[in-house]
mmCIF file of C-alpha atoms and ligand atoms in Angstrom:
data_model
loop_
_atom_site.group_PDB
_atom_site.id
_atom_site.type_symbol
_atom_site.label_atom_id
_atom_site.label_comp_id
_atom_site.label_asym_id
_atom_site.label_seq_id
_atom_site.Cartn_x
_atom_site.Cartn_y
_atom_site.Cartn_z
ATOM 1 C CA MET Y 1 8.994 7.171 21.526
ATOM 2 C CA LYS Y 2 8.597 9.910 24.155
ATOM 3 C CA ALA Y 3 6.554 12.930 23.127
ATOM 4 C CA LEU Y 4 7.360 16.333 24.565
ATOM 5 C CA PHE Y 5 3.673 17.149 24.837
ATOM 6 C CA THR Y 6 0.560 15.519 23.550
ATOM 7 C CA GLU Y 7 -3.012 16.703 23.486
ATOM 8 C CA ASN Y 8 -6.233 15.190 22.349
ATOM 9 C CA ARG Y 9 -8.582 18.062 21.549
ATOM 10 C CA GLU Y 10 -11.522 15.686 21.337
ATOM 11 C CA THR Y 11 -11.131 13.994 24.681
ATOM 12 C CA GLY Y 12 -9.562 17.052 26.283
ATOM 13 C CA ALA Y 13 -6.644 14.975 27.643
ATOM 14 C CA ARG Y 14 -3.845 17.395 28.539
ATOM 15 C CA THR Y 15 -0.577 17.171 30.406
ATOM 16 C CA LEU Y 16 -0.097 19.050 33.699
ATOM 17 C CA ASP Y 17 2.240 21.539 31.996
ATOM 18 C CA GLN Y 18 -0.469 22.314 29.490
ATOM 19 C CA GLN Y 19 -3.058 22.764 32.230
ATOM 20 C CA ILE Y 20 -0.741 25.203 34.025
ATOM 21 C CA LEU Y 21 -0.315 27.184 30.812
ATOM 22 C CA GLU Y 22 -4.075 27.281 30.340
ATOM 23 C CA LEU Y 23 -4.557 28.694 33.842
ATOM 24 C CA PHE Y 24 -1.932 31.343 33.133
ATOM 25 C CA ARG Y 25 -3.627 32.163 29.840
ATOM 26 C CA GLU Y 26 -6.991 32.566 31.562
ATOM 27 C CA LYS Y 27 -5.389 35.103 33.953
ATOM 28 C CA LYS Y 28 -4.000 37.108 31.003
ATOM 29 C CA GLY Y 29 -0.691 37.980 32.670
ATOM 30 C CA GLY Y 30 -2.146 38.098 36.204
ATOM 31 C CA LEU Y 31 -0.908 36.178 39.228
ATOM 32 C CA VAL Y 32 -1.936 32.598 39.947
ATOM 33 C CA SER Y 33 -1.258 31.408 43.470
ATOM 34 C CA GLY Y 34 0.534 28.127 44.149
ATOM 35 C CA GLU Y 35 -2.520 27.044 46.111
ATOM 36 C CA GLU Y 36 -4.842 27.728 43.175
ATOM 37 C CA LEU Y 37 -2.552 25.753 40.861
ATOM 38 C CA SER Y 38 -2.227 22.772 43.169
ATOM 39 C CA GLY Y 39 -6.008 22.781 43.787
ATOM 40 C CA ALA Y 40 -6.898 22.950 40.095
ATOM 41 C CA LEU Y 41 -4.362 20.314 39.127
ATOM 42 C CA GLN Y 42 -4.891 18.112 42.185
ATOM 43 C CA VAL Y 43 -1.160 17.870 42.895
ATOM 44 C CA SER Y 44 1.144 19.032 45.705
ATOM 45 C CA ARG Y 45 2.747 22.506 45.797
ATOM 46 C CA THR Y 46 6.129 20.800 45.267
ATOM 47 C CA ALA Y 47 4.796 19.170 42.085
ATOM 48 C CA VAL Y 48 3.536 22.564 40.891
ATOM 49 C CA TRP Y 49 6.992 24.031 41.507
ATOM 50 C CA LYS Y 50 8.620 21.211 39.516
ATOM 51 C CA HIS Y 51 6.316 21.817 36.555
ATOM 52 C CA ILE Y 52 6.954 25.573 36.677
ATOM 53 C CA LYS Y 53 10.663 24.761 36.601
ATOM 54 C CA SER Y 54 10.262 22.517 33.551
ATOM 55 C CA LEU Y 55 8.230 25.187 31.742
ATOM 56 C CA LYS Y 56 10.999 27.700 32.448
ATOM 57 C CA GLU Y 57 13.493 25.266 30.962
ATOM 58 C CA LEU Y 58 11.356 25.210 27.802
ATOM 59 C CA GLY Y 59 11.723 28.981 27.513
ATOM 60 C CA TYR Y 60 8.609 30.259 29.312
ATOM 61 C CA ARG Y 61 9.371 33.345 31.381
ATOM 62 C CA ILE Y 62 7.516 32.799 34.641
ATOM 63 C CA GLU Y 63 7.912 35.248 37.489
ATOM 64 C CA ALA Y 64 7.524 34.026 41.064
ATOM 65 C CA VAL Y 65 6.170 36.706 43.423
ATOM 66 C CA PRO Y 66 6.910 35.662 47.045
ATOM 67 C CA SER Y 67 3.806 34.592 48.947
ATOM 68 C CA GLN Y 68 1.536 35.626 46.039
ATOM 69 C CA GLY Y 69 2.129 33.157 43.255
ATOM 70 C CA TYR Y 70 3.323 32.953 39.672
ATOM 71 C CA ARG Y 71 2.832 35.085 36.602
ATOM 72 C CA LEU Y 72 3.501 34.182 32.955
ATOM 73 C CA VAL Y 73 5.547 37.030 31.480
ATOM 74 C CA ALA Y 74 6.428 35.700 28.031
ATOM 75 C CA SER Y 75 5.998 32.538 25.999
ATOM 76 C CA PRO Y 76 8.529 31.170 23.544
ATOM 77 C CA ASP Y 77 7.544 30.502 19.916
ATOM 78 C CA LEU Y 78 7.493 26.864 20.856
ATOM 79 C CA LEU Y 79 5.529 24.258 18.963
ATOM 80 C CA ILE Y 80 3.588 22.505 21.697
ATOM 81 C CA PRO Y 81 0.014 21.209 21.464
ATOM 82 C CA ALA Y 82 -1.618 23.662 23.881
ATOM 83 C CA GLU Y 83 -0.104 26.616 22.046
ATOM 84 C CA ILE Y 84 -0.901 25.256 18.586
ATOM 85 C CA ALA Y 85 -4.446 24.388 19.667
ATOM 86 C CA ALA Y 86 -5.115 27.814 21.249
ATOM 87 C CA GLY Y 87 -7.583 29.469 18.880
ATOM 88 C CA LEU Y 88 -7.227 26.754 16.223
ATOM 89 C CA THR Y 89 -10.461 26.686 14.211
ATOM 90 C CA SER Y 90 -9.926 23.452 12.256
ATOM 91 C CA THR Y 91 -12.360 20.626 12.934
ATOM 92 C CA ARG Y 92 -10.714 17.502 11.537
ATOM 93 C CA ILE Y 93 -7.006 18.288 11.192
ATOM 94 C CA GLY Y 94 -5.340 18.731 14.571
ATOM 95 C CA ARG Y 95 -7.870 16.783 16.643
ATOM 96 C CA HIS Y 96 -4.874 15.110 18.219
ATOM 97 C CA ILE Y 97 -1.531 16.945 18.308
ATOM 98 C CA ILE Y 98 1.735 15.337 19.394
ATOM 99 C CA CYS Y 99 4.955 17.309 19.677
ATOM 100 C CA PHE Y 100 8.555 16.145 20.045
ATOM 101 C CA LYS Y 101 11.628 18.083 21.006
ATOM 102 C CA GLU Y 102 13.562 15.882 18.614
ATOM 103 C CA THR Y 103 12.784 12.787 16.592
ATOM 104 C CA ASP Y 104 14.290 10.951 13.619
ATOM 105 C CA SER Y 105 11.479 11.889 11.242
ATOM 106 C CA THR Y 106 7.921 13.053 11.960
ATOM 107 C CA ASN Y 107 6.806 11.022 8.936
ATOM 108 C CA GLU Y 108 8.160 7.864 10.527
ATOM 109 C CA VAL Y 109 6.422 8.617 13.832
ATOM 110 C CA ALA Y 110 3.112 9.471 12.144
ATOM 111 C CA PHE Y 111 3.327 6.333 9.970
ATOM 112 C CA LYS Y 112 3.863 4.142 13.012
ATOM 113 C CA LEU Y 113 1.023 5.823 14.916
ATOM 114 C CA ALA Y 114 -1.278 5.409 11.905
ATOM 115 C CA GLU Y 115 -0.404 1.700 11.732
ATOM 116 C CA GLU Y 116 -1.364 1.488 15.398
ATOM 117 C CA GLY Y 117 -4.730 3.116 14.608
ATOM 118 C CA ALA Y 118 -4.172 6.861 15.099
ATOM 119 C CA GLU Y 119 -7.277 8.776 14.121
ATOM 120 C CA GLU Y 120 -7.567 10.893 10.998
ATOM 121 C CA GLY Y 121 -6.315 14.414 11.636
ATOM 122 C CA THR Y 122 -3.535 13.380 14.049
ATOM 123 C CA VAL Y 123 -0.657 15.844 13.737
ATOM 124 C CA VAL Y 124 2.959 15.074 14.668
ATOM 125 C CA VAL Y 125 5.351 18.001 15.046
ATOM 126 C CA ALA Y 126 9.034 18.106 16.025
ATOM 127 C CA GLU Y 127 11.315 20.971 16.953
ATOM 128 C CA ALA Y 128 14.160 19.104 15.239
ATOM 129 C CA GLN Y 129 14.617 15.953 13.151
ATOM 130 C CA ARG Y 130 17.721 13.800 13.266
ATOM 131 C CA ARG Y 131 17.024 12.145 9.909
ATOM 132 C CA GLY Y 132 14.456 14.327 8.144
ATOM 133 C CA LYS Y 133 13.426 12.627 4.909
ATOM 134 C CA GLY Y 134 13.229 14.461 1.601
ATOM 135 C CA ARG Y 135 11.966 13.339 -1.799
ATOM 136 C CA LEU Y 136 13.824 10.716 -3.824
ATOM 137 C CA GLY Y 137 15.715 9.424 -0.789
ATOM 138 C CA ARG Y 138 17.312 12.778 0.018
ATOM 139 C CA ARG Y 139 17.812 14.287 3.426
ATOM 140 C CA TRP Y 140 15.736 17.221 4.724
ATOM 141 C CA GLU Y 141 17.785 19.684 6.751
ATOM 142 C CA SER Y 142 15.999 19.994 10.109
ATOM 143 C CA PRO Y 143 17.780 22.237 12.636
ATOM 144 C CA ALA Y 144 16.075 22.869 15.996
ATOM 145 C CA GLY Y 145 13.670 25.643 16.855
ATOM 146 C CA VAL Y 146 13.551 27.575 13.595
ATOM 147 C CA ASN Y 147 11.318 25.721 11.146
ATOM 148 C CA LEU Y 148 8.239 23.570 10.939
ATOM 149 C CA TYR Y 149 8.496 19.802 10.514
ATOM 150 C CA CYS Y 150 5.103 18.157 10.671
ATOM 151 C CA SER Y 151 3.248 15.074 9.502
ATOM 152 C CA ILE Y 152 -0.487 14.605 9.346
ATOM 153 C CA VAL Y 153 -2.445 11.350 9.241
ATOM 154 C CA LEU Y 154 -5.367 11.184 6.803
ATOM 155 C CA ARG Y 155 -7.667 8.277 6.018
ATOM 156 C CA PRO Y 156 -9.280 9.327 2.743
ATOM 157 C CA PRO Y 157 -11.910 7.055 1.162
ATOM 158 C CA ILE Y 158 -10.110 7.001 -2.208
ATOM 159 C CA LEU Y 159 -8.333 4.556 -4.489
ATOM 160 C CA PRO Y 160 -4.526 4.357 -4.066
ATOM 161 C CA ILE Y 161 -4.072 5.719 -7.600
ATOM 162 C CA LYS Y 162 -5.661 9.009 -6.486
ATOM 163 C CA ALA Y 163 -3.403 9.518 -3.462
ATOM 164 C CA ALA Y 164 -1.035 11.867 -5.330
ATOM 165 C CA GLN Y 165 -3.896 14.375 -5.381
ATOM 166 C CA LEU Y 166 -3.350 14.870 -1.671
ATOM 167 C CA THR Y 167 0.204 16.042 -2.320
ATOM 168 C CA PHE Y 168 -1.239 18.781 -4.506
ATOM 169 C CA LEU Y 169 -3.731 19.583 -1.769
ATOM 170 C CA SER Y 170 -1.015 19.970 0.870
ATOM 171 C CA THR Y 171 1.123 22.100 -1.453
ATOM 172 C CA VAL Y 172 -1.779 24.510 -1.912
ATOM 173 C CA ALA Y 173 -2.313 24.565 1.867
ATOM 174 C CA VAL Y 174 1.326 25.560 2.469
ATOM 175 C CA ALA Y 175 1.045 28.322 -0.157
ATOM 176 C CA ARG Y 176 -2.076 29.611 1.592
ATOM 177 C CA ALA Y 177 -0.358 29.553 5.005
ATOM 178 C CA ILE Y 178 2.632 31.502 3.636
ATOM 179 C CA ALA Y 179 0.297 34.163 2.221
ATOM 180 C CA ALA Y 180 -1.654 34.311 5.504
ATOM 181 C CA THR Y 181 1.340 34.787 7.815
ATOM 182 C CA SER Y 182 3.798 36.850 5.756
ATOM 183 C CA SER Y 183 3.787 39.403 2.988
ATOM 184 C CA LEU Y 184 5.288 36.775 0.685
ATOM 185 C CA ASN Y 185 3.839 34.894 -2.228
ATOM 186 C CA ALA Y 186 5.163 31.407 -2.912
ATOM 187 C CA PHE Y 187 4.913 29.736 -6.300
ATOM 188 C CA ILE Y 188 4.464 26.039 -6.817
ATOM 189 C CA LYS Y 189 6.922 24.023 -8.875
ATOM 190 C CA TRP Y 190 5.790 20.538 -9.869
ATOM 191 C CA PRO Y 191 5.301 18.282 -8.123
ATOM 192 C CA ASN Y 192 5.367 19.787 -4.660
ATOM 193 C CA ASP Y 193 8.059 22.404 -4.131
ATOM 194 C CA LEU Y 194 7.233 25.897 -2.958
ATOM 195 C CA LEU Y 195 9.544 28.587 -4.232
ATOM 196 C CA ILE Y 196 10.033 32.226 -3.354
ATOM 197 C CA ASN Y 197 12.216 34.205 -5.749
ATOM 198 C CA GLY Y 198 13.236 30.919 -7.372
ATOM 199 C CA ARG Y 199 14.448 29.376 -4.100
ATOM 200 C CA LYS Y 200 12.846 26.460 -2.311
ATOM 201 C CA VAL Y 201 11.125 27.375 0.956
ATOM 202 C CA ALA Y 202 9.085 24.229 1.614
ATOM 203 C CA GLY Y 203 8.890 20.608 0.564
ATOM 204 C CA LEU Y 204 6.385 17.826 0.925
ATOM 205 C CA LEU Y 205 6.802 14.115 1.259
ATOM 206 C CA ASN Y 206 3.617 12.086 1.404
ATOM 207 C CA GLU Y 207 3.729 8.412 2.283
ATOM 208 C CA MET Y 208 0.934 5.899 2.056
ATOM 209 C CA SER Y 209 -0.200 2.525 3.293
ATOM 210 C CA ALA Y 210 -2.614 0.881 0.872
ATOM 211 C CA GLU Y 211 -4.120 -2.306 -0.414
ATOM 212 C CA THR Y 212 -4.973 -2.842 -4.108
ATOM 213 C CA GLU Y 213 -8.274 -1.001 -3.921
ATOM 214 C CA LYS Y 214 -8.120 0.843 -0.649
ATOM 215 C CA VAL Y 215 -5.987 3.484 1.033
ATOM 216 C CA ASN Y 216 -5.425 2.596 4.669
ATOM 217 C CA PHE Y 217 -3.890 5.970 5.440
ATOM 218 C CA VAL Y 218 -1.748 8.724 4.001
ATOM 219 C CA VAL Y 219 0.886 10.661 5.940
ATOM 220 C CA LEU Y 220 1.307 14.215 4.667
ATOM 221 C CA GLY Y 221 4.883 15.244 5.525
ATOM 222 C CA ILE Y 222 5.475 18.979 5.387
ATOM 223 C CA GLY Y 223 8.728 20.850 5.969
ATOM 224 C CA VAL Y 224 8.761 24.646 5.856
ATOM 225 C CA ASN Y 225 11.870 26.787 6.302
ATOM 226 C CA ILE Y 226 10.456 29.550 8.467
ATOM 227 C CA ASN Y 227 13.137 31.374 10.459
ATOM 228 C CA MET Y 228 16.244 29.567 9.217
ATOM 229 C CA HIS Y 229 19.315 31.776 8.787
ATOM 230 C CA ARG Y 230 21.672 31.577 5.828
ATOM 231 C CA ASP Y 231 24.448 29.862 7.795
ATOM 232 C CA GLN Y 232 22.057 27.065 8.810
ATOM 233 C CA PHE Y 233 21.758 25.818 5.220
ATOM 234 C CA PRO Y 234 24.327 23.261 4.123
ATOM 235 C CA THR Y 235 26.558 24.514 1.329
ATOM 236 C CA GLU Y 236 26.151 21.435 -0.849
ATOM 237 C CA LEU Y 237 22.380 21.749 -1.503
ATOM 238 C CA ARG Y 238 21.423 20.669 -5.030
ATOM 239 C CA HIS Y 239 18.836 23.406 -5.383
ATOM 240 C CA PRO Y 240 18.940 26.900 -3.913
ATOM 241 C CA ALA Y 241 16.957 27.064 -0.694
ATOM 242 C CA THR Y 242 15.615 29.896 1.413
ATOM 243 C CA SER Y 243 13.358 30.678 4.376
ATOM 244 C CA LEU Y 244 10.446 33.036 5.026
ATOM 245 C CA PHE Y 245 12.783 34.962 7.333
ATOM 246 C CA LEU Y 246 15.416 35.446 4.622
ATOM 247 C CA GLU Y 247 12.899 36.463 1.963
ATOM 248 C CA GLY Y 248 10.700 38.670 4.146
ATOM 249 C CA GLY Y 249 13.431 40.254 6.239
ATOM 250 C CA GLY Y 250 11.928 39.375 9.608
ATOM 251 C CA PRO Y 251 10.899 36.480 11.827
ATOM 252 C CA VAL Y 252 7.564 34.739 11.290
ATOM 253 C CA SER Y 253 5.715 33.192 14.234
ATOM 254 C CA ARG Y 254 5.987 29.425 13.861
ATOM 255 C CA LEU Y 255 2.864 28.994 15.959
ATOM 256 C CA ALA Y 256 0.811 31.327 13.778
ATOM 257 C CA PHE Y 257 2.173 29.567 10.691
ATOM 258 C CA THR Y 258 1.332 26.101 12.023
ATOM 259 C CA ARG Y 259 -2.221 27.127 12.882
ATOM 260 C CA ALA Y 260 -2.700 28.741 9.465
ATOM 261 C CA LEU Y 261 -1.400 25.578 7.796
ATOM 262 C CA LEU Y 262 -3.642 23.205 9.755
ATOM 263 C CA GLU Y 263 -6.662 25.429 9.067
ATOM 264 C CA ALA Y 264 -5.870 25.623 5.343
ATOM 265 C CA LEU Y 265 -5.429 21.842 5.186
ATOM 266 C CA ASP Y 266 -8.688 21.332 7.044
ATOM 267 C CA GLU Y 267 -10.624 23.559 4.659
ATOM 268 C CA LEU Y 268 -9.048 22.093 1.523
ATOM 269 C CA TYR Y 269 -9.548 18.515 2.706
ATOM 270 C CA GLU Y 270 -13.241 19.160 3.430
ATOM 271 C CA THR Y 271 -13.585 20.624 -0.083
ATOM 272 C CA TYR Y 272 -11.753 17.629 -1.530
ATOM 273 C CA LEU Y 273 -14.007 15.127 0.271
ATOM 274 C CA HIS Y 274 -17.197 16.887 -0.771
ATOM 275 C CA HIS Y 275 -16.364 18.299 -4.208
ATOM 276 C CA GLY Y 276 -13.449 16.165 -5.420
ATOM 277 C CA TYR Y 277 -10.054 17.125 -6.792
ATOM 278 C CA GLY Y 278 -11.254 19.852 -9.232
ATOM 279 C CA PRO Y 279 -11.115 22.895 -6.905
ATOM 280 C CA VAL Y 280 -7.706 21.819 -5.499
ATOM 281 C CA ARG Y 281 -6.295 21.397 -9.009
ATOM 282 C CA GLU Y 282 -7.630 24.834 -10.035
ATOM 283 C CA GLU Y 283 -5.905 26.521 -7.108
ATOM 284 C CA TRP Y 284 -2.702 24.547 -7.651
ATOM 285 C CA LEU Y 285 -2.633 25.709 -11.293
ATOM 286 C CA ALA Y 286 -3.321 29.315 -10.267
ATOM 287 C CA ARG Y 287 -0.397 29.231 -7.837
ATOM 288 C CA CYS Y 288 2.182 27.667 -10.141
ATOM 289 C CA ASN Y 289 4.239 29.832 -12.437
ATOM 290 C CA PHE Y 290 5.976 27.482 -14.796
ATOM 291 C CA LEU Y 291 3.238 26.366 -17.158
ATOM 292 C CA GLY Y 292 3.999 27.335 -20.730
ATOM 293 C CA ARG Y 293 7.725 27.548 -19.909
ATOM 294 C CA GLN Y 294 10.622 25.469 -21.138
ATOM 295 C CA VAL Y 295 11.637 22.868 -18.588
ATOM 296 C CA ARG Y 296 14.181 20.127 -18.153
ATOM 297 C CA ILE Y 297 13.213 17.096 -16.086
ATOM 298 C CA SER Y 298 15.687 14.666 -14.635
ATOM 299 C CA PHE Y 299 14.843 11.403 -12.971
ATOM 300 C CA GLN Y 300 17.501 8.853 -12.048
ATOM 301 C CA GLU Y 301 19.709 8.653 -15.160
ATOM 302 C CA LYS Y 302 17.100 10.006 -17.596
ATOM 303 C CA GLU Y 303 16.573 13.583 -18.803
ATOM 304 C CA LEU Y 304 13.910 15.112 -20.967
ATOM 305 C CA GLY Y 305 13.110 18.630 -22.098
ATOM 306 C CA GLY Y 306 10.059 20.420 -23.453
ATOM 307 C CA THR Y 307 7.257 22.814 -22.577
ATOM 308 C CA ALA Y 308 5.305 22.323 -19.342
ATOM 309 C CA GLU Y 309 1.678 22.163 -20.442
ATOM 310 C CA GLY Y 310 -0.258 21.243 -17.318
ATOM 311 C CA ILE Y 311 -1.078 18.432 -14.896
ATOM 312 C CA ASP Y 312 -3.577 15.669 -15.487
ATOM 313 C CA ALA Y 313 -6.200 14.230 -13.158
ATOM 314 C CA ASP Y 314 -3.634 11.955 -11.475
ATOM 315 C CA GLY Y 315 -1.152 14.783 -10.926
ATOM 316 C CA ALA Y 316 1.262 13.735 -13.704
ATOM 317 C CA LEU Y 317 3.109 16.602 -15.406
ATOM 318 C CA LEU Y 318 2.276 16.967 -19.096
ATOM 319 C CA VAL Y 319 5.294 17.976 -21.165
ATOM 320 C CA ARG Y 320 5.155 18.830 -24.871
ATOM 321 C CA LEU Y 321 8.297 17.465 -26.516
ATOM 322 C CA VAL Y 322 9.969 19.092 -29.543
ATOM 323 C CA ASP Y 323 8.177 16.683 -31.878
ATOM 324 C CA GLY Y 324 4.832 17.917 -30.505
ATOM 325 C CA LYS Y 325 4.037 14.718 -28.583
ATOM 326 C CA ILE Y 326 2.810 14.981 -24.978
ATOM 327 C CA GLU Y 327 4.767 13.001 -22.391
ATOM 328 C CA ARG Y 328 3.240 12.192 -18.977
ATOM 329 C CA VAL Y 329 5.910 12.582 -16.276
ATOM 330 C CA LEU Y 330 5.221 10.894 -12.956
ATOM 331 C CA ALA Y 331 8.378 11.706 -10.985
ATOM 332 C CA GLY Y 332 11.520 13.778 -11.238
ATOM 333 C CA ASP Y 333 13.185 17.125 -10.665
ATOM 334 C CA VAL Y 334 12.081 20.045 -12.793
ATOM 335 C CA THR Y 335 14.414 22.870 -13.776
ATOM 336 C CA ILE Y 336 12.827 25.908 -15.378
ATOM 337 C CA ILE Y 337 15.011 27.052 -18.258
HETATM 338 C C1 BTN W 1 11.284 17.380 -0.301
HETATM 339 O O1 BTN W 1 12.331 16.771 -0.537
HETATM 340 O O2 BTN W 1 10.986 18.401 -0.922
HETATM 341 C C2 BTN W 1 10.356 16.884 0.757
HETATM 342 C C3 BTN W 1 10.747 17.322 2.141
HETATM 343 C C4 BTN W 1 9.779 16.879 3.212
HETATM 344 C C5 BTN W 1 10.279 17.201 4.605
HETATM 345 C C6 BTN W 1 9.258 16.956 5.666
HETATM 346 S S1 BTN W 1 9.752 17.613 7.222
HETATM 347 C C7 BTN W 1 8.435 16.793 7.997
HETATM 348 C C8 BTN W 1 8.309 15.430 7.376
HETATM 349 N N1 BTN W 1 9.191 14.495 8.026
HETATM 350 C C9 BTN W 1 10.163 14.082 7.230
HETATM 351 O O3 BTN W 1 11.065 13.273 7.555
HETATM 352 N N2 BTN W 1 10.052 14.644 6.016
HETATM 353 C C10 BTN W 1 8.890 15.509 5.948
#
């Protein structure tokens, strides 16, 4: 498992590439001499040159001015720890950020790291996923460089039965991040889809390790279609999908989005730990637009129809059937009729 970049904001451990970027950032577009870089990093001038070359390969535009040094001209919208961490105000979420150019699934990586003891707030991000996992065993389309695929490790002191509440929490966080970084408003569809103009823009897949009475950890898996173009969506999708780019008519900075998401998660999680599920549930209800509407729910071979009435304390959907009885639905796909 080789990470592209990793950073521990608590211990301050950074790769050499990240330290070079920090020096460039301090100079705000000014020149940094090779000597200054090799002195600060305690490596040879040849090593500095090699790292500059690798940063250029990542998309950084770095100008070399003969016998004066290097200047950072432009940075790509690349999801790497130093860039995500720059100006990030969260305290718990994002303490440790690990980024991959490509991985099978960020959820799988985060799960493995959590099993090995990764601290709460560890964030795993990938530019692309080979086998992105969706709900109900489906695949999550994960092309490179356009979207956000991230997984966050939490260790909440709650009973396993309450873990679904965290899915609601992360859905609200994504809705907040969309509002903060675009002019768009996403609506929530139970249990955890975010829709814009009736099309799915983000999905969440939370996975948990637990004992009977104790959650060991939860991995919040979040996929957001940010700058994906129409031709990057597969034609055979079950539900219509979209991206912030397609709905808003312009690109959205993935870095700004990622920071907004981590900050929203941080704030909501603090609220959840100190004040319980109530405030999260309130916001979830305020951001969903299908309560009171006729819905059809399918799960495996079963189907049921009725009026969506609300969600209960465990996150189950409450559906009023034609005979007036309330049915608690724990899983399935909802279609608004
Ligand atoms: C859904 O089907 O709506 C859930 C999609 C969840 C996708 C995200 S992308 C990051 C994380 N890693 C995965 O393999 N899946 C989740």
